[in-house]
């Protein structure tokens, strides 16, 4: 149990376009989801905390208008990278937290390459 | 702010060798400490955790002890297998795991037969 999926697993897009990444909890309801970003040979860095039915909380330095997060249901959170630029190329990973359980379940990640 | 430092890889070992991956942390108070593992093509999985000083987390032959005096949480395994080849992440959390994690950079382990 406790499986989290991400779609797509990788995406290549042109500069200036928008890309949507989905994070789904497949067999449990996630009241909270976290979005992380990982650059090559760097740590996973928290971008934002997404709570179902409310606005996401962004970490300092993360542009909320550029990285739009929507947590519309207890099983789905989406991250939209708007007007993507090459510097947005990275590995994006989500994790989901089930209510009452103190363990984060991670998705397999989405690799984004902006040309 | 909080931070985690772990040894850089890649680490290459022969099967049945002893493994140590060092991890130290900087945090105020008493964070919870974790080791996550990421197998190729998969998401991060919790390997083990410890929530207070001197606790030892263990799973699948891996162990790590929460050492507050040295602010360390080194991962060890007595005899590695090829199937242990993966990337290992040390992490901390202000609470037991329901708050965002602060990760180290990850250490890639390759075990050869």
Short mmCIF file of C-alpha atoms in Angstrom, two decimals:
data_model
loop_
_atom_site.label_atom_id
_atom_site.label_comp_id
_atom_site.label_asym_id
_atom_site.label_seq_id
_atom_site.Cartn_x
_atom_site.Cartn_y
_atom_site.Cartn_z
CA UNK A 1 0.00 0.00 0.00
CA UNK A 2 0.82 3.72 0.22
CA UNK A 3 1.75 4.31 -3.40
CA UNK A 4 2.27 7.75 -4.86
CA UNK A 5 2.49 8.27 -8.60
CA UNK A 6 3.69 11.20 -10.66
CA UNK A 7 2.88 12.02 -14.23
CA UNK A 8 4.66 12.55 -16.47
CA UNK A 9 7.89 10.86 -15.45
CA UNK A 10 9.82 13.12 -17.79
CA UNK A 11 8.99 16.01 -20.04
CA UNK A 12 10.84 18.16 -22.55
CA UNK A 13 9.33 21.51 -23.45
CA UNK A 14 10.20 24.72 -25.19
CA UNK A 15 11.06 27.85 -23.30
CA UNK A 16 7.98 29.95 -22.58
CA UNK A 17 5.51 27.09 -22.40
CA UNK A 18 3.76 25.79 -19.29
CA UNK A 19 4.08 22.29 -17.91
CA UNK A 20 1.74 20.54 -15.48
CA UNK A 21 2.96 17.76 -13.19
CA UNK A 22 0.49 15.56 -11.36
CA UNK A 23 1.01 13.85 -8.03
CA UNK A 24 -1.51 11.22 -7.00
CA UNK A 25 -1.91 9.11 -3.89
CA UNK A 26 -3.25 5.85 -5.30
CA UNK A 27 -4.50 3.98 -2.25
CA UNK A 28 -4.88 6.56 0.48
CA UNK A 29 -6.13 10.07 1.02
CA UNK A 30 -3.46 12.71 1.41
CA UNK A 31 -4.38 15.74 3.46
CA UNK A 32 -0.96 17.24 2.82
CA UNK A 33 1.44 16.97 -0.07
CA UNK A 34 4.91 18.40 -0.36
CA UNK A 35 6.71 19.44 -3.53
CA UNK A 36 10.48 19.16 -3.65
CA UNK A 37 13.00 20.07 -6.32
CA UNK A 38 16.39 18.50 -6.88
CA UNK A 39 19.22 19.88 -8.98
CA UNK A 40 22.01 17.55 -10.11
CA UNK A 41 24.23 16.53 -7.22
CA UNK A 42 22.20 18.67 -4.82
CA UNK A 43 19.78 17.98 -2.02
CA UNK A 44 16.04 17.78 -2.44
CA UNK A 45 14.80 21.26 -1.57
CA UNK A 46 11.27 21.90 -0.35
CA UNK A 47 9.36 24.19 -2.68
CA UNK A 48 5.91 24.27 -1.12
CA UNK A 49 3.42 22.56 1.15
CA UNK A 50 0.06 21.78 -0.37
CA UNK A 51 -3.00 21.23 1.80
CA UNK A 52 -6.24 19.98 0.32
CA UNK A 53 -8.75 22.75 -0.19
CA UNK A 54 -6.47 25.62 0.76
CA UNK A 55 -3.71 27.68 -0.75
CA UNK A 56 -0.24 26.24 -0.86
CA UNK A 57 2.48 27.56 1.42
CA UNK A 58 5.63 28.40 -0.50
CA UNK A 59 9.17 28.40 0.79
CA UNK A 60 11.19 31.57 0.73
CA UNK A 61 12.58 32.24 -2.72
CA UNK A 62 10.02 30.14 -4.57
CA UNK A 63 7.83 32.22 -6.87
CA UNK A 64 4.21 31.29 -6.29
CA UNK A 65 3.10 32.83 -9.59
CA UNK A 66 5.60 30.73 -11.47
CA UNK A 67 5.02 27.44 -9.68
CA UNK A 68 1.26 27.10 -9.37
CA UNK A 69 0.08 24.40 -6.99
CA UNK A 70 -3.46 23.11 -6.83
CA UNK A 71 -4.56 20.47 -4.32
CA UNK A 72 -8.16 20.08 -5.41
CA UNK A 73 -8.83 16.65 -3.96
CA UNK A 74 -7.49 14.32 -1.31
CA UNK A 75 -5.69 12.24 -3.91
CA UNK A 76 -4.35 14.78 -6.37
CA UNK A 77 -2.01 17.75 -6.28
CA UNK A 78 -0.69 19.46 -9.38
CA UNK A 79 2.36 21.63 -9.93
CA UNK A 80 2.30 23.87 -12.99
CA UNK A 81 5.53 25.47 -14.10
CA UNK A 82 4.39 28.55 -15.98
CA UNK A 83 6.43 30.18 -18.74
CA UNK A 84 9.21 27.67 -18.22
CA UNK A 85 12.82 28.67 -18.79
CA UNK A 86 15.96 26.54 -19.04
CA UNK A 87 16.85 27.33 -15.41
CA UNK A 88 13.64 25.55 -14.37
CA UNK A 89 15.05 22.29 -15.68
CA UNK A 90 15.22 20.03 -12.67
CA UNK A 91 13.88 16.91 -11.00
CA UNK A 92 10.56 17.53 -9.23
CA UNK A 93 9.43 15.11 -6.52
CA UNK A 94 6.22 15.09 -4.52
CA UNK A 95 5.41 13.37 -1.27
CA UNK A 96 2.05 12.67 0.31
CA UNK A 97 1.10 12.49 3.95
CA UNK A 98 -1.84 10.44 5.08
CA UNK A 99 -3.93 11.85 7.89
CA UNK A 100 -2.81 10.58 11.27
CA UNK A 101 0.27 8.86 9.88
CA UNK A 102 3.71 10.32 10.40
CA UNK A 103 5.31 9.00 7.25
CA UNK A 104 5.73 10.72 3.91
CA UNK A 105 5.29 8.59 0.81
CA UNK A 106 7.23 9.79 -2.18
CA UNK A 107 6.47 9.74 -5.87
CA UNK A 108 9.11 8.59 -8.38
CA UNK A 109 9.78 12.13 -9.57
CA UNK A 110 9.39 14.07 -12.80
CA UNK A 111 12.38 15.17 -14.79
CA UNK A 112 11.80 18.45 -16.61
CA UNK A 113 14.04 19.70 -19.38
CA UNK A 114 13.33 23.14 -20.82
CA UNK A 115 15.01 23.90 -24.12
CA UNK B 1 18.78 26.95 9.43
CA UNK B 2 18.60 23.20 9.60
CA UNK B 3 20.93 21.24 7.35
CA UNK B 4 22.15 17.73 6.67
CA UNK B 5 25.59 16.77 5.39
CA UNK B 6 26.31 13.28 4.12
CA UNK B 7 29.34 11.79 2.48
CA UNK B 8 29.55 12.21 -1.23
CA UNK B 9 29.55 9.22 -3.47
CA UNK B 10 29.57 7.28 -5.46
CA UNK B 11 30.50 4.44 -3.16
CA UNK B 12 31.42 1.16 -4.80
CA UNK B 13 31.68 -2.00 -2.72
CA UNK B 14 32.02 -5.68 -3.33
CA UNK B 15 29.23 -7.97 -2.22
CA UNK B 16 29.39 -8.84 1.51
CA UNK B 17 31.52 -5.78 2.32
CA UNK B 18 30.78 -3.53 5.28
CA UNK B 19 28.99 -0.29 4.53
CA UNK B 20 29.14 3.04 6.32
CA UNK B 21 27.58 6.21 4.97
CA UNK B 22 28.27 9.17 7.21
CA UNK B 23 25.60 11.73 8.01
CA UNK B 24 25.78 14.75 10.30
CA UNK B 25 23.17 17.37 10.92
CA UNK B 26 22.72 20.91 12.18
CA UNK B 27 19.46 21.75 13.88
CA UNK B 28 18.12 23.41 16.96
CA UNK B 29 16.19 21.32 19.40
CA UNK B 30 15.60 17.63 18.89
CA UNK B 31 14.79 16.72 15.30
CA UNK B 32 13.78 13.31 14.07
CA UNK B 33 16.30 11.65 11.77
CA UNK B 34 15.69 9.46 8.75
CA UNK B 35 17.37 7.44 6.06
CA UNK B 36 15.54 7.13 2.76
CA UNK B 37 16.53 4.90 -0.14
CA UNK B 38 15.78 5.41 -3.81
CA UNK B 39 16.08 2.42 -6.10
CA UNK B 40 16.45 3.07 -9.84
CA UNK B 41 13.23 4.34 -11.36
CA UNK B 42 11.37 4.41 -8.05
CA UNK B 43 10.38 6.98 -5.44
CA UNK B 44 12.12 7.51 -2.14
CA UNK B 45 11.27 4.89 0.46
CA UNK B 46 11.71 5.23 4.18
CA UNK B 47 14.49 2.87 5.26
CA UNK B 48 14.68 3.65 8.96
CA UNK B 49 14.24 6.45 11.44
CA UNK B 50 15.02 7.55 14.98
CA UNK B 51 13.12 10.15 16.91
CA UNK B 52 15.28 10.77 19.97
CA UNK B 53 18.86 10.63 21.15
CA UNK B 54 20.42 7.17 21.42
CA UNK B 55 17.58 5.57 19.50
CA UNK B 56 18.70 3.01 16.95
CA UNK B 57 16.72 2.61 13.77
CA UNK B 58 17.04 -0.65 11.87
CA UNK B 59 15.57 -2.30 8.81
CA UNK B 60 16.70 -4.85 6.20
CA UNK B 61 20.06 -5.24 7.94
CA UNK B 62 20.73 -1.50 7.96
CA UNK B 63 21.23 0.36 11.22
CA UNK B 64 21.74 3.95 12.33
CA UNK B 65 22.03 5.41 15.83
CA UNK B 66 20.93 8.93 16.75
CA UNK B 67 24.03 10.49 18.36
CA UNK B 68 23.21 13.89 19.74
CA UNK B 69 26.69 14.51 21.14
CA UNK B 70 28.21 14.20 17.67
CA UNK B 71 25.05 15.29 15.79
CA UNK B 72 25.38 12.21 13.63
CA UNK B 73 23.22 9.45 12.20
CA UNK B 74 25.60 7.22 10.26
CA UNK B 75 24.11 4.39 8.21
CA UNK B 76 25.74 0.96 8.50
CA UNK B 77 25.24 -2.52 7.14
CA UNK B 78 27.44 -5.47 7.91
CA UNK B 79 27.21 -7.26 4.57
CA UNK B 80 25.88 -5.51 1.49
CA UNK B 81 24.21 -7.23 -1.43
CA UNK B 82 23.93 -6.28 -5.09
CA UNK B 83 20.27 -5.50 -4.45
CA UNK B 84 21.32 -2.72 -2.05
CA UNK B 85 22.58 -0.65 -4.96
CA UNK B 86 20.63 2.59 -4.75
CA UNK B 87 20.86 6.23 -3.68
CA UNK B 88 20.64 6.81 0.07
CA UNK B 89 19.40 10.09 1.56
CA UNK B 90 19.82 11.23 5.13
CA UNK B 91 17.13 13.64 6.31
CA UNK B 92 15.74 15.38 9.36
CA UNK B 93 12.35 16.66 10.39
CA UNK B 94 11.22 18.95 13.15
CA UNK B 95 8.54 16.43 14.08
CA UNK B 96 8.24 12.72 13.56
CA UNK B 97 7.78 12.89 9.81
CA UNK B 98 4.63 14.84 9.17
CA UNK B 99 6.53 18.03 8.47
CA UNK B 100 8.78 18.84 5.51
CA UNK B 101 12.08 17.03 5.42
CA UNK B 102 15.52 18.56 5.09
CA UNK B 103 17.66 16.26 2.98
CA UNK B 104 21.32 15.60 2.43
CA UNK B 105 22.60 15.42 -1.14
CA UNK B 106 22.32 11.67 -1.36
CA UNK B 107 24.98 9.00 -1.69
CA UNK B 108 24.94 6.57 -4.58
CA UNK B 109 25.94 3.04 -3.62
CA UNK B 110 26.95 0.46 -6.18
CA UNK B 111 27.52 -3.10 -5.03
CA UNK B 112 29.31 -5.42 -7.43
CA UNK B 113 29.24 -9.19 -7.34
#
